Coordinates of C-alpha atoms in Angstrom, one line a residue:
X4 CA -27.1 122.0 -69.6
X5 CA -28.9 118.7 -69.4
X6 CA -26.1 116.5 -69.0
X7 CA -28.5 113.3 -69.7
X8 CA -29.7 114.3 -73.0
X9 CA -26.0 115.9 -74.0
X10 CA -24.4 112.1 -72.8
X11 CA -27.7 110.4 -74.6
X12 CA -26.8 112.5 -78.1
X13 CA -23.3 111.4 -78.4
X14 CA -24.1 107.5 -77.0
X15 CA -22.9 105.7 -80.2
X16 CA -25.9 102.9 -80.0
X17 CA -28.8 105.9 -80.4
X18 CA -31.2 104.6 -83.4
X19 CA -31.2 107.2 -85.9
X20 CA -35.1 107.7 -85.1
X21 CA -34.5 109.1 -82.0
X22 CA -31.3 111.6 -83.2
X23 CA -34.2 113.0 -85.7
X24 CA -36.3 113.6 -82.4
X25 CA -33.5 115.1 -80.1
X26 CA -32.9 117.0 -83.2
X27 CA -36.5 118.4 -82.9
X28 CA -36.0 119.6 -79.5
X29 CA -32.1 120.6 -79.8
X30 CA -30.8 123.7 -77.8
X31 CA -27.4 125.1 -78.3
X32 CA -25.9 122.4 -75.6
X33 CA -27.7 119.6 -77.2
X34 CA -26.6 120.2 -81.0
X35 CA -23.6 120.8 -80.0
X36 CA -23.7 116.9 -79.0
X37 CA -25.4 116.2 -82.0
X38 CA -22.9 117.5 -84.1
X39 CA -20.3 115.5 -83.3
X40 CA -21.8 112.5 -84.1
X41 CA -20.0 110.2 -86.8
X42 CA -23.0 109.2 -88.1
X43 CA -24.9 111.9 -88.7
X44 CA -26.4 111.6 -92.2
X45 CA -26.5 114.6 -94.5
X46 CA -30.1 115.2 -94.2
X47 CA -29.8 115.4 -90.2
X48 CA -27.3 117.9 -90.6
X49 CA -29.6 119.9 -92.3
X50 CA -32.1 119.4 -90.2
X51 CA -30.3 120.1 -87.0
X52 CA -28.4 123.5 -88.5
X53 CA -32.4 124.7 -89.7
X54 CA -33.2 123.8 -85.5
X55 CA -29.8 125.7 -84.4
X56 CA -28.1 128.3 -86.6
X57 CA -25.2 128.1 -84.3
X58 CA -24.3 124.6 -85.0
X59 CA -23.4 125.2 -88.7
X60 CA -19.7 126.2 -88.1
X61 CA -19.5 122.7 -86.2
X62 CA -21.4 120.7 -89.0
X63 CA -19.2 122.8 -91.5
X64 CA -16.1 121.7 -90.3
X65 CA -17.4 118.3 -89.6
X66 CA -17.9 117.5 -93.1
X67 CA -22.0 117.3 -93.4
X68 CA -22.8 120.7 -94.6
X69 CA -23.3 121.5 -97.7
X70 CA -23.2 125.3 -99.5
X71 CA -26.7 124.5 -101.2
X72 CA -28.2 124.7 -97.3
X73 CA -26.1 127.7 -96.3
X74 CA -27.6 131.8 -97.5
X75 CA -24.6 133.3 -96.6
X76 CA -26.6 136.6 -95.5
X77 CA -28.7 134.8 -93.0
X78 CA -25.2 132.8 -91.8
X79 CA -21.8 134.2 -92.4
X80 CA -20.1 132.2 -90.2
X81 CA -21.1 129.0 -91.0
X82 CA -20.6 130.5 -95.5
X83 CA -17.1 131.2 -94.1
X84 CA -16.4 128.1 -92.4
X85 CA -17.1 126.3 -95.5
X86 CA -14.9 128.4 -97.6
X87 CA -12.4 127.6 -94.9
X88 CA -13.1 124.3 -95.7
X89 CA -12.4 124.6 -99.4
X90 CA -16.4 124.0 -99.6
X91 CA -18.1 127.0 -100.4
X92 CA -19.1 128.8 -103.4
X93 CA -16.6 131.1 -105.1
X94 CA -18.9 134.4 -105.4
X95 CA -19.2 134.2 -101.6
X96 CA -15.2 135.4 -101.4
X97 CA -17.0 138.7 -103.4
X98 CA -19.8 138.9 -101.4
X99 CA -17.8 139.1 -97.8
X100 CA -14.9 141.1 -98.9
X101 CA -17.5 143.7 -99.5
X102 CA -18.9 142.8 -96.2
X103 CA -19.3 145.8 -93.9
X104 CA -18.6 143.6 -90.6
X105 CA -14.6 143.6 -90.2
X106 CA -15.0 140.5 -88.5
X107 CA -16.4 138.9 -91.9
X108 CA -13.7 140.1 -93.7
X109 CA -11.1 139.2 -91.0
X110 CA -11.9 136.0 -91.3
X111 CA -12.4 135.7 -95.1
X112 CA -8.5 136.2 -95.1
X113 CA -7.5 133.3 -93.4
X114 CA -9.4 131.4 -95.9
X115 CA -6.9 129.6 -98.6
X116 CA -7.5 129.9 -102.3
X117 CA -9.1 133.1 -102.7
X118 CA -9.1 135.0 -106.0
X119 CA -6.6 137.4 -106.4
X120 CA -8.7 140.5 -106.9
X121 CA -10.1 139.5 -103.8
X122 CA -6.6 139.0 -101.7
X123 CA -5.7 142.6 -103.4
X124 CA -8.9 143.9 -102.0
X125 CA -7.9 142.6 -98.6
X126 CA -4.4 143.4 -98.7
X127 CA -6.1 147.4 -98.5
X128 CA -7.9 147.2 -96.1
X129 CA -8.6 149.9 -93.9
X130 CA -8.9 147.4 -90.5
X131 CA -5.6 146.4 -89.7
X132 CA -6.9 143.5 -88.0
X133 CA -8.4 142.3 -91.6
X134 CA -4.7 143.0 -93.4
X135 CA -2.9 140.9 -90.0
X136 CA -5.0 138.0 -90.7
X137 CA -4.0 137.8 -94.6
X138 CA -0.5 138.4 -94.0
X139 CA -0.2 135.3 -91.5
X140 CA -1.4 132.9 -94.0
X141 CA -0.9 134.6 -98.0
X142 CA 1.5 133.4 -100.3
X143 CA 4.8 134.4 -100.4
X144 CA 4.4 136.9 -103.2
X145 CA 1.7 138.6 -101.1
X146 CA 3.7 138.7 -98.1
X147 CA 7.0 140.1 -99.1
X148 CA 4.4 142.9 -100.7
X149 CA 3.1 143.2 -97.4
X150 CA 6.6 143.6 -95.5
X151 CA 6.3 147.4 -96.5
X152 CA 2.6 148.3 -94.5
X153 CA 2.8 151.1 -93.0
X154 CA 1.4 149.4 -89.9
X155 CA 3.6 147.2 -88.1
X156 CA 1.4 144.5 -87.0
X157 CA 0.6 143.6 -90.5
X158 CA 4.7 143.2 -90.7
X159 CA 4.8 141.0 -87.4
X160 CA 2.1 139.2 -89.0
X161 CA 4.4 138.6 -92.0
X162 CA 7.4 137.4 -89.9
X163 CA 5.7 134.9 -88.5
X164 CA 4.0 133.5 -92.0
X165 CA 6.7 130.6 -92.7
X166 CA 5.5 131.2 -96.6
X167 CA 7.3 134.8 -96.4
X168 CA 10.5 134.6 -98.5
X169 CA 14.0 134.1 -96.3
X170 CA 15.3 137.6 -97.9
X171 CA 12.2 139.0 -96.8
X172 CA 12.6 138.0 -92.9
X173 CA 15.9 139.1 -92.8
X174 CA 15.0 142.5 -93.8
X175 CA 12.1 142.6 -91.3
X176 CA 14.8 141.7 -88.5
X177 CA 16.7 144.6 -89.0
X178 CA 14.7 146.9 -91.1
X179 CA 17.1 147.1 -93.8
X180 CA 15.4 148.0 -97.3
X181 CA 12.1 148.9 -95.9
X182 CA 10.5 151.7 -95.4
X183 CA 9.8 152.9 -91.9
X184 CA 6.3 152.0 -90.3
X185 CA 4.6 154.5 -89.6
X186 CA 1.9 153.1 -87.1
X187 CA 1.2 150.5 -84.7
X188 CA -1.7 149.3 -82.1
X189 CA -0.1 151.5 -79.6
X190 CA 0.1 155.0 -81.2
X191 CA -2.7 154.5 -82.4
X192 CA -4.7 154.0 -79.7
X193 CA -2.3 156.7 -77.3
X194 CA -0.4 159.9 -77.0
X195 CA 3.1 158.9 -77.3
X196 CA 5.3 158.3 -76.0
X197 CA 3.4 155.6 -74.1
X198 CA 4.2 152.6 -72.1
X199 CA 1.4 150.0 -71.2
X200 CA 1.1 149.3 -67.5
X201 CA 1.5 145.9 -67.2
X202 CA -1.7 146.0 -64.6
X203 CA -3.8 148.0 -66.7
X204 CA -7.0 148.8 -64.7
X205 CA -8.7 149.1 -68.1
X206 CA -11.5 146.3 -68.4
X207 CA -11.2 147.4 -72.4
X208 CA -7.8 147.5 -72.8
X209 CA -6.1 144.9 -75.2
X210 CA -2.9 146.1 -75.5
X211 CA -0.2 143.7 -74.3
X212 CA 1.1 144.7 -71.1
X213 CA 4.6 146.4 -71.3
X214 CA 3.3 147.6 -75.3
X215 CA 5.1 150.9 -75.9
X216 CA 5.7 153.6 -78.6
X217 CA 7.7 156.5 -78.6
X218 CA 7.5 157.1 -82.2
X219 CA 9.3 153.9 -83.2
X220 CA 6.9 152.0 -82.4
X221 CA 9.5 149.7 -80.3
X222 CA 7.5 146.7 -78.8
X223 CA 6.4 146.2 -82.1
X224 CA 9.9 145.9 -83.7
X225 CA 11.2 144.2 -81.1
X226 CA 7.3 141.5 -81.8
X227 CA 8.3 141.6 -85.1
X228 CA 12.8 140.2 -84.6
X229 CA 10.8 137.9 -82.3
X230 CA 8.7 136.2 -85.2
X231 CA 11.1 136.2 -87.4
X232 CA 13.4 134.5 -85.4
X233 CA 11.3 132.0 -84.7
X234 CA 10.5 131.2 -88.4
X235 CA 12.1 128.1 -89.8
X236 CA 12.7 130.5 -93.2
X237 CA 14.7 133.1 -91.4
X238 CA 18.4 133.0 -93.3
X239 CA 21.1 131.4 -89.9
X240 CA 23.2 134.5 -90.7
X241 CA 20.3 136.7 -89.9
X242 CA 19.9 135.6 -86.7
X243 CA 23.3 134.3 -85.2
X244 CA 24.2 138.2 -83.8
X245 CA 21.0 137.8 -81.0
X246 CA 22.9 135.3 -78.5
X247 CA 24.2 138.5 -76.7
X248 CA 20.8 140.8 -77.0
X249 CA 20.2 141.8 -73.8
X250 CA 16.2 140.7 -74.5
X251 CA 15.6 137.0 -72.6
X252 CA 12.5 137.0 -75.7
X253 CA 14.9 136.9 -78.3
X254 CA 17.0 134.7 -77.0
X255 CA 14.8 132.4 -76.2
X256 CA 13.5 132.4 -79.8
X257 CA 17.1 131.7 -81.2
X258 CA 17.6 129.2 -78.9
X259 CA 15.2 126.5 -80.9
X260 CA 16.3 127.0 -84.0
X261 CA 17.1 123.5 -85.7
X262 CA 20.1 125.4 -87.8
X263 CA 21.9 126.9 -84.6
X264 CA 26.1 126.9 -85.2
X265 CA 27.7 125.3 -82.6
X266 CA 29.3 128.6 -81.5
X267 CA 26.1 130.1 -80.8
X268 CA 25.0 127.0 -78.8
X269 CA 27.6 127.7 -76.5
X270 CA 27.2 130.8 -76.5
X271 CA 23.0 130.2 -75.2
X272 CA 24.0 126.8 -72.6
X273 CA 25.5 129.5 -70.4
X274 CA 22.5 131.9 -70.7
X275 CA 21.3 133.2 -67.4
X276 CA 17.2 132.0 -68.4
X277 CA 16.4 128.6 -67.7
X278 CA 13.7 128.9 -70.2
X279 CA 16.2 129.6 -72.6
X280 CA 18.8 127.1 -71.6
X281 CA 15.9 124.3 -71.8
X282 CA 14.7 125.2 -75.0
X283 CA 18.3 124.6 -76.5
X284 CA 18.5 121.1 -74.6
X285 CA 15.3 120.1 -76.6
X286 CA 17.2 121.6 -80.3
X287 CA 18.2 118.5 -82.4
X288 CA 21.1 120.8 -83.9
X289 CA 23.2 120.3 -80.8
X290 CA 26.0 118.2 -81.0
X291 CA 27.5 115.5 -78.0
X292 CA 29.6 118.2 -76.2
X293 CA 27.0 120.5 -75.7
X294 CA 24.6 117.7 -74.4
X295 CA 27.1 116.7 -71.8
X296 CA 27.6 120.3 -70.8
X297 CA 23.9 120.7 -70.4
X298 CA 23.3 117.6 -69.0
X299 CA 25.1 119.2 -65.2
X300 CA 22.7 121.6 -65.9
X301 CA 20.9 123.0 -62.4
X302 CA 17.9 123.4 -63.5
X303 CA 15.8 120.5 -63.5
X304 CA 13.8 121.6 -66.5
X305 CA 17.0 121.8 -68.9
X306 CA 17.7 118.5 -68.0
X307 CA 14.2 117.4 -68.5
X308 CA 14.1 118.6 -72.3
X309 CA 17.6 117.3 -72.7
X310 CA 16.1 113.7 -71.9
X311 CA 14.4 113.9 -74.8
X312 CA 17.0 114.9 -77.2
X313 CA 17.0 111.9 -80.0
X314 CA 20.4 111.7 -80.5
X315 CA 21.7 111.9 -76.0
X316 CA 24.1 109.4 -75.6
X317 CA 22.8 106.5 -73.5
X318 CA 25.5 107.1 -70.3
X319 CA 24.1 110.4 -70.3
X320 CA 20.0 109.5 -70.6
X321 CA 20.7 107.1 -67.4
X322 CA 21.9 110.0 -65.7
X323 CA 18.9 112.3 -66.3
X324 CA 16.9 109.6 -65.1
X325 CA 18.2 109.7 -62.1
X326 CA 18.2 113.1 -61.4
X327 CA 15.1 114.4 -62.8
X328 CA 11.8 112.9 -63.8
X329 CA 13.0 111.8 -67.4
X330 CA 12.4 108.0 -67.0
X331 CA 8.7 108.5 -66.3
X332 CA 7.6 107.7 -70.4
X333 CA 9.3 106.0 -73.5
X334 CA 11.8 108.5 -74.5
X335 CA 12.8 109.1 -78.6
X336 CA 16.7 108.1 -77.8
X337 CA 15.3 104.8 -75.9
X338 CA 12.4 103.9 -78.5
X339 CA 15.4 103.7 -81.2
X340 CA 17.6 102.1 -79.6
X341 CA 19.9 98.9 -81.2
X342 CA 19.3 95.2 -80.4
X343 CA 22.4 95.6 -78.4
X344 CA 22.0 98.6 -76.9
X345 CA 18.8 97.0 -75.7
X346 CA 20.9 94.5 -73.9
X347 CA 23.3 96.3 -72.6
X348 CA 20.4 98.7 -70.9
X349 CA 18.7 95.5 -69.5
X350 CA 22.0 94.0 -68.2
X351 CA 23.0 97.5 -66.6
X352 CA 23.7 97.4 -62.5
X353 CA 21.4 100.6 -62.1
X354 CA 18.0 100.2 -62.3
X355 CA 17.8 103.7 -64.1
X356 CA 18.7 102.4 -67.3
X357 CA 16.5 99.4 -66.9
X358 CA 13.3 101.6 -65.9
X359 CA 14.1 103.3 -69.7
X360 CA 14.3 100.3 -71.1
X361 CA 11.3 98.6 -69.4
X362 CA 9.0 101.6 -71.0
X363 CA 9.1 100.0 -74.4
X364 CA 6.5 97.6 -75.7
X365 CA 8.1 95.7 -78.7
X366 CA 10.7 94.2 -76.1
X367 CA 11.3 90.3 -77.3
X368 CA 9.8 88.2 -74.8
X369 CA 12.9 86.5 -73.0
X370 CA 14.1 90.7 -71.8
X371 CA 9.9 92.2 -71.1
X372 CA 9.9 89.2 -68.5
X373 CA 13.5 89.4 -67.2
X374 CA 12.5 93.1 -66.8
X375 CA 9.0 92.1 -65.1
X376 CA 11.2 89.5 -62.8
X377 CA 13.4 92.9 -61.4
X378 CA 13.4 93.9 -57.6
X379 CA 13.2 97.4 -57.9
X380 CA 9.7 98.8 -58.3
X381 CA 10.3 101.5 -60.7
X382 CA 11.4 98.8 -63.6
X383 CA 8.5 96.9 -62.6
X384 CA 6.3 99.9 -63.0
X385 CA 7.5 100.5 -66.1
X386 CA 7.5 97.0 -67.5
X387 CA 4.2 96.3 -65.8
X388 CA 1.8 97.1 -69.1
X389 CA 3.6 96.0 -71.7
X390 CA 1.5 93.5 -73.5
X391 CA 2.0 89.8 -73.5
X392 CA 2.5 89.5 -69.6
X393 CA 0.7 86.3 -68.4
X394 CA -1.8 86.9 -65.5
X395 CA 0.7 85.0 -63.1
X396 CA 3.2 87.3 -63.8
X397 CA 1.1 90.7 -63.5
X398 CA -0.8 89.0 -59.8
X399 CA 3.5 88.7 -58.8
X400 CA 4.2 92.1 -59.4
X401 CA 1.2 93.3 -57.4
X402 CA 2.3 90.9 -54.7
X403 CA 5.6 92.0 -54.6
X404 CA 5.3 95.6 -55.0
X405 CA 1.7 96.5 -54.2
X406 CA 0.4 100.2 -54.4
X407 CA 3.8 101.1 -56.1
X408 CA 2.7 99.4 -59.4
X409 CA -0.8 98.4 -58.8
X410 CA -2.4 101.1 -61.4
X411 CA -0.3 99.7 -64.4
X412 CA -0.9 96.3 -63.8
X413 CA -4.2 97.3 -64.0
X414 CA -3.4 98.9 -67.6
X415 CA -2.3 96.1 -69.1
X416 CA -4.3 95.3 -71.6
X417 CA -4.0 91.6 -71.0
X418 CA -5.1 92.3 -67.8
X419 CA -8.0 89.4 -67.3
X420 CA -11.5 89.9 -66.2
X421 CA -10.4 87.9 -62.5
X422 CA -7.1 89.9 -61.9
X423 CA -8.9 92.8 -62.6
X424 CA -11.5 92.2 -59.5
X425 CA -8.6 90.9 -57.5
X426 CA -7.3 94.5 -57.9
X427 CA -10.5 95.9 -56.5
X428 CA -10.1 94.3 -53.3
X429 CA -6.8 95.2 -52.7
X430 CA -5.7 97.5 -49.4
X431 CA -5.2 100.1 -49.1
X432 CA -6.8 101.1 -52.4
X433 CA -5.1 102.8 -55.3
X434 CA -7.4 105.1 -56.7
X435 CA -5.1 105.2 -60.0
X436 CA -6.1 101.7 -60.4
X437 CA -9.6 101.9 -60.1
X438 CA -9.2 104.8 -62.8
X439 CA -7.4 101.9 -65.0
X440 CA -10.2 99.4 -64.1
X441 CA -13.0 101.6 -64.9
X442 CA -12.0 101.6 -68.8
X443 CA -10.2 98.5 -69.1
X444 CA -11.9 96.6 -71.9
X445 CA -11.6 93.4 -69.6
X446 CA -13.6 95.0 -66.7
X447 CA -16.7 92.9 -65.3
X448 CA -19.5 94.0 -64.2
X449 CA -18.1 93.4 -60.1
X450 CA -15.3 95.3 -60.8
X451 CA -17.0 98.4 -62.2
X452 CA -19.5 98.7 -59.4
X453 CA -16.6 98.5 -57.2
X454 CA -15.0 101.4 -59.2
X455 CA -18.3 103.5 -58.6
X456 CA -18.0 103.3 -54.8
X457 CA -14.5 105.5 -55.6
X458 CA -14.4 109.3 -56.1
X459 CA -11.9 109.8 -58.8
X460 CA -13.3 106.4 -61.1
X461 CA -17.0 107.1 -60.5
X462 CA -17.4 109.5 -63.4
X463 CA -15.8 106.7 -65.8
X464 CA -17.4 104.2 -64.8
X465 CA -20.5 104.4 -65.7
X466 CA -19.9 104.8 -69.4
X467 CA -18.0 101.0 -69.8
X468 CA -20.9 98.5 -71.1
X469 CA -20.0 95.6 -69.2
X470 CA -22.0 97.2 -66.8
X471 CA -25.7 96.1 -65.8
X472 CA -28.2 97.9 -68.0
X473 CA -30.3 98.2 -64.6
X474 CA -27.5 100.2 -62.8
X475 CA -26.6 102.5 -66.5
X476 CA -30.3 103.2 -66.2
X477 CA -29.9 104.4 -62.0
X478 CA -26.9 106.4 -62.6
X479 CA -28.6 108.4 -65.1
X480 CA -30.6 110.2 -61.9
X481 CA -26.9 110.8 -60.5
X482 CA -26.5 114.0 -58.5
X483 CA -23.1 114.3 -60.5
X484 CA -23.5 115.7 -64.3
X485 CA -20.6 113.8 -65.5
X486 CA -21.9 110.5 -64.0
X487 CA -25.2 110.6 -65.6
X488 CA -23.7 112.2 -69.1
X489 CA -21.3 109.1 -68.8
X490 CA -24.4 106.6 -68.2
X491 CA -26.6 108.1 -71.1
X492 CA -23.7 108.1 -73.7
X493 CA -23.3 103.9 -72.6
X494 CA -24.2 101.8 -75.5
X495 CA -25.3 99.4 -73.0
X496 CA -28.2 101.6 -72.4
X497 CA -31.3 99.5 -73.5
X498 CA -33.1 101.4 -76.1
X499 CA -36.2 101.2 -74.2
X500 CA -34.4 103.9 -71.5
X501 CA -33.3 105.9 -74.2
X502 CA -36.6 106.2 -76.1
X503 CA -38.4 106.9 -72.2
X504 CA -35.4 109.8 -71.9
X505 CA -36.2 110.8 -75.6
X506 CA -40.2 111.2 -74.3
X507 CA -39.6 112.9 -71.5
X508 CA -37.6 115.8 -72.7
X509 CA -40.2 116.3 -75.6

C-alpha cells in the first residue's frame, strides 16, 4: 500500500483535477480511498469503477453508481449491491436467481423487494446456504412457510428473522406442529452419530465446534430454541420454562428479554453464569428489588451492566460507582436525572455521586463550577471538559491535580490555543494529553510539533492543519505509514505538494 497516495485520495482539499488523475492510476488500495470520498461526482465514479472493477460494491453502496454503468455479467457483485440498494434493475432479480454461482443467488436473497416468483424460486433451492439467507430476512408469510424445511438451518434461520410470526417461533422452540427435519450441516457432511471436536485439525472444516447429530440433529435444535429465544417476537409463555434448562446458552438468551416476569428474574439473578447474571442486570424489565439484589452482586461485570440500568435508583448507582468502574462515562439513570436530584448528587458527602454528576454537560453554570472547585480528583476529571470552563479555571485544575486530570483539560473544547501549549510543557508528560492536543481544534502550530516528538500523538498529529505546510510536506517521507497517510490527507497540504505527489506516482 502506498500510504501517501491512500492519505492524499481521501485529503478533503484535493482539486477535483487531480482525483481524475489518481483515478487514472488507481490500484485496488488507492480506489478504495477514492471511493470514499464525499465528493466524488457521478462521472468519477464511473470512471474509477471502469479503472477498478473491485470498487463498484463500495461506489454502490456509496450512492454514485448507477445500473446504466453496471453489465451485470461482467460484475455480479457490484448488480447485486445495487439491488441491495433498492437501485438496480428489476430483470437482474431473474437473471441471478438463474445464476449457476450459489454465491450469486445467496446473496440475491438477502436483497428486499424481490418478485415473488423469484423469492418462490429461492425458497427451493437446492443450496441450503441460498434458502438460510432468504429465511433470515423474508416476510413473515415466507418464513412461517419456511419453518417446515426439511433442513434445520433454514429453520434456525427462521427463528432468528424477527419478521417470523410469534405462533411460528413458539412452534420452532418446541417442535410442536412441524414436521421433523430431516437434515442438518452435520449429517450431512458425517456418519452419524457425530460430535465435532472442538479442536478440529481440519483446515476445511466449518462446522461449529461441539456441532453434533445423532439423527436428531441436536446442536441444531438446541441453535434453533436459542434464536428463538432471543427474538423480540417469541410469545413470554414460550419461553418462561428455560430459567432451569441445564444449557448456560439458553439461559443466557432468556435472560435479555425486555418481557421477563419478575419470577423468572429471580429465578436467573441467582444463576451460577456471570454472563447470564449480567445480561439480566442490563434488562429494562427488572423491577427495584431485583436491582438491589444484583447490585451485591460478586461479579464485577453484573454490577457493571447494572450501572447502566435507566431506571437504578440513585443510592444504588453511587454504590456501583464505588465498587466497580461505572462512574467512568455519563450514565442513562444520571443523564435524566431531575433538577433536584441534580442537587442532591452535587451536595452529596461522597465524591462518588459527585464524579456521576460531574459527567454531564448541560449542568447550569453555578453547579459545573462548584463541581470544577472539588478536592477530589476524580470529580475534577469528570467535570474537567465540560464546556464553558474559563481558561483560569481549567490552568487550576491542572495545578491542583496534575497528570490525574491533565488529558481532559486538554479536551475541553474551550481549551485556548495558550493553555493548550502550557500543557505541552508539563512534567512528567501525559501522553493522553498530547493525544487530546493533537486534535484539539485550538492546537497551534508549537503545540502540535511538540505532540510529534511523542509516540502515541505522532500519528495524529500530522493531519491537524494548524500545522506548517513545510513540516505537512516532511512528514509525508515519514518512516511510519500512518504518519505520512496522516500528512497527505491534511488540507493544509499546499496544492503545489499534492500536484508534485500526483506527478510522481504517474
Amino acid at each position: 500500500m502506498n500510504h501517501v497516495l491512500c492519505g492524499l485520495a481521501a485529503n478533503p482539499a484535493l482539486p477535483s483535477e487531480l482525483v481524475d488523475r489518481l483515478i487514472a492510476i488507481a490500484d485496488t488500495d488507492l480506489a478504495c480511498a477514492l471511493a470514499g470520498r464525499a465528493d466524488l461526482s457521478r462521472e468519477q465514479a464511473v470512471a474509477l469503477f471502469s479503472r477498478v472493477g473491485e470498487s463498484g460494491v463500495q461506489l454502490a453502496y456509496e450512492g454514485v453508481l448507477a445500473a446504466a454503468t453496471v453489465d451485470p455479467a461482467a460484475h455480479p457483485y457490484t448488480a447485486l449491491a445495487l439491488l441491495d440498494q433498492g437501485c438496480g434493475r428489476p430483470e437482474w432479480a431473474h437473471l441471478f436467481v438463474a445464476d449457476p454461482v450459489p454465491e450469486h443467488r445467496e446473496k440475491l436473497a438477502a436483497c428486499p423487494g424481490l418478485p415473488a416468483d423469484v423469492v418462490e424460486t429461492l425458497a427451493a433451492d437446492t443450496d441450503v446456504r441460498v434458502v438460510t439467507e432468504l429465511a433470515l430476512w423474508t416476510t413473515p408469510e415466507v418464513a412461517a412457510g419456511l419453518a417446515e424445511h426439511p433442513h434445520a438451518e433454514v429453520r434456525r434461520a427462521v427463528a432468528l428473522n424477527e419478521a417470523t410470526p410469534p405462533d411460528v417461533l413458539a412452534a420452532l422452540i418446541t417442535g410442536e406442529g412441524l414436521p421433523p427435519a430431516r437434515r442438518c450441516l452435520v449429517c450431512d457432511r458425517e456418519t452419524t452419530p457425530f460430535t465435532h471436536d472442538p479442536h478440529c485439525p481440519r483446515p476445511d472444516c466449518d462446522l461449529p465446534p461441539g456441532a453434533s447429530c445423532d439423527g436428531s440433529h441436536e446442536s441444531t435444535v438446541h441453535a434453533i430454541q436459542a434464536a428463538a429465544l432471543s427474538n423480540p417476537g417469541t410469545p413470554t409463555a414460550a419461553v418462561v420454562g428455560f430459567a432451569d434448562h441445564p444449557s448456560m446458552t439458553l439461559r443466557w438468551a432468556l435472560a435479555g428479554r425486555p418481557d421477563l416476569p419478575p419470577r423468572v428474574g429471580a429465578r436467573l439473578a441467582s444463576d451460577t453464569i456471570p454472563g447470564v447474571r449480567a445480561d439480566l442486570a442490563g434488562n429494562p424489565a427488572i423491577d427495584e428489588a431485583l436491582i438491589r439484589v444484583l447490585a451485591g452482586d460478586h461479579d464485577p461485570r453484573v454490577r457493571g451492566r447494572l450501572a447502566l440500568h435507566p431506571r437504578v435508583p440513585l443510592d444504588v448507582l453511587t454504590l456501583l460507582a464505588r465498587t466497580s468502574r461505572a462512574g467512568a462515562t455519563l450514565l442513562p439513570r444520571i443523564a435524566a436525572a431531575t433538577p433536584a436530584e441534580i442537587m442532591e448528587l452535587v451536595r452529596s458527602p461522597d465524591p462518588a455521586a459527585r464524579m456521576l454528576l460531574a459527567h454531564r454537560r448541560d449542568l447550569p453554570p453555578a453547579i459545573r463550577d462548584a463541581l470544577a472547585r472539588d478536592p477530589d480528583a476524580k470529580v475534577v476529571k469528570s467535570i474537567a471538559s465540560h464546556p464553558g470552563l474559563a481558561e483560569g479555571q481549567l490552568r487550576a485544575m491542572a495545578d491542583r491535580h496534575g497528570v490525574q486530570v491533565l488529558a481532559k483539560v486538554a479536551a475541553n473544547p474551550d481549551a485556548t490555543p495558550a493553555l493548550l501549549e502550557h500543557l505541552t510543557r508539563h512534567e512528567p508528560p501525559v501522553p493522553k494529553a498530547f493525544l487530546e492536543i493533537a486534535r484539539h481544534p485550538n492546537a497551534t502550530a508549537r503545540a502540535l510539533l511538540a505532540c510529534l516528538e511523542h509516540q502515541r500523538a505522532r500519528p495524529r498529529a500530522p493531519g491537524h492543519p494548524a500545522l506548517p505546510p513545510s513540516v505537512i510536506e516532511e512528514l509525508l517521507n515519514d518512516a511510519d505509514g500512518r504518519v505520512a497517510d496522516a500528512a497527505a490527507a491534511n488540507p493544509s497540504l499546499p496544492p503545489a505538494a499534492m500536484a508534485d505527489l500526483v506527478r510522481r506516482a504517474a
